[in-house]
């Protein structure tokens, strides 16, 4: 008997892809900046992801070169051709 349900974003790769998808759907402000709360809120509240899944997904997206996190942690930028993970 299974007492827990599967978490769709428990895999950092899946979480990273969803974060990039969310970021790509948001209109960037000055110099391509996407404020972190604009991707954080939908991930946590609409998709019901956890904070640790968000952190792992963000780290994975940065390591893969899909997102660039500013040193202040307040915004990200999409990177690469097509600015998405499916182009690599």
Coordinates of C-alpha atoms in Angstrom, one line a residue:
X1 CA 0.0 0.0 0.0
X2 CA 1.3 3.4 -1.0
X3 CA 0.9 6.2 1.5
X4 CA 2.5 9.0 -0.4
X5 CA 1.7 10.4 -3.8
X6 CA 4.3 10.9 -6.5
X7 CA 5.9 14.4 -6.7
X8 CA 6.1 15.5 -10.3
X9 CA 9.0 17.9 -9.6
X10 CA 11.0 15.7 -7.3
X11 CA 13.4 15.1 -10.2
X12 CA 15.6 18.2 -10.6
X13 CA 15.5 17.8 -14.4
X14 CA 11.7 18.0 -14.5
X15 CA 11.7 20.9 -12.1
X16 CA 14.3 22.8 -14.1
X17 CA 12.4 22.3 -17.4
X18 CA 9.2 23.6 -15.8
X19 CA 11.0 26.6 -14.4
X20 CA 12.5 27.4 -17.8
X21 CA 9.0 27.0 -19.3
X22 CA 7.6 29.4 -16.8
X23 CA 10.4 31.9 -17.3
X24 CA 9.9 31.7 -21.1
X25 CA 6.3 32.6 -20.7
X26 CA 7.0 35.8 -18.7
X27 CA 7.8 39.1 -20.4
X28 CA 11.3 40.1 -19.3
X29 CA 11.9 43.6 -18.0
X30 CA 15.0 45.7 -18.5
X31 CA 17.9 43.8 -20.0
X32 CA 16.2 40.4 -20.1
X33 CA 15.6 40.2 -16.4
X34 CA 12.9 38.0 -15.0
X35 CA 12.3 38.6 -11.3
X36 CA 12.7 35.4 -9.3
X37 CA 9.3 35.8 -7.7
X38 CA 7.7 35.7 -11.1
X39 CA 8.8 32.1 -11.5
X40 CA 8.8 31.2 -7.8
X41 CA 5.1 32.0 -7.2
X42 CA 3.6 29.9 -10.0
X43 CA 5.9 27.0 -9.2
X44 CA 5.1 26.9 -5.5
X45 CA 1.4 28.0 -5.5
X46 CA -0.1 26.9 -8.8
X47 CA 1.9 23.8 -9.5
X48 CA 2.3 22.9 -5.7
X49 CA 6.0 22.4 -6.0
X50 CA 8.1 22.5 -2.8
X51 CA 10.8 25.0 -1.9
X52 CA 13.4 22.3 -2.1
X53 CA 12.2 21.2 -5.5
X54 CA 12.3 24.8 -6.7
X55 CA 15.9 25.2 -5.4
X56 CA 17.0 21.9 -6.9
X57 CA 15.4 22.8 -10.2
X58 CA 16.9 26.3 -10.3
X59 CA 20.3 24.9 -9.5
X60 CA 20.0 22.3 -12.3
X61 CA 18.8 24.9 -14.8
X62 CA 21.8 27.1 -13.9
X63 CA 24.3 24.1 -14.2
X64 CA 22.8 23.2 -17.6
X65 CA 23.2 26.8 -18.9
X66 CA 19.5 27.3 -19.3
X67 CA 19.2 30.1 -16.7
X68 CA 21.6 32.7 -15.3
X69 CA 20.9 33.7 -11.7
X70 CA 22.1 37.2 -10.7
X71 CA 24.5 37.3 -7.7
X72 CA 21.8 39.1 -5.7
X73 CA 19.3 36.3 -6.3
X74 CA 16.6 38.7 -7.3
X75 CA 16.3 37.8 -11.0
X76 CA 17.3 35.3 -13.7
X77 CA 17.9 35.5 -17.4
X78 CA 17.1 32.9 -20.0
X79 CA 20.3 31.7 -21.8
X80 CA 21.2 30.0 -25.1
X81 CA 19.7 29.8 -28.5
X82 CA 15.9 29.7 -28.3
X83 CA 16.4 30.3 -24.6
X84 CA 15.0 26.9 -23.6
X85 CA 16.1 23.4 -22.5
X86 CA 14.6 21.7 -25.5
X87 CA 17.1 23.3 -27.9
X88 CA 20.2 21.7 -26.4

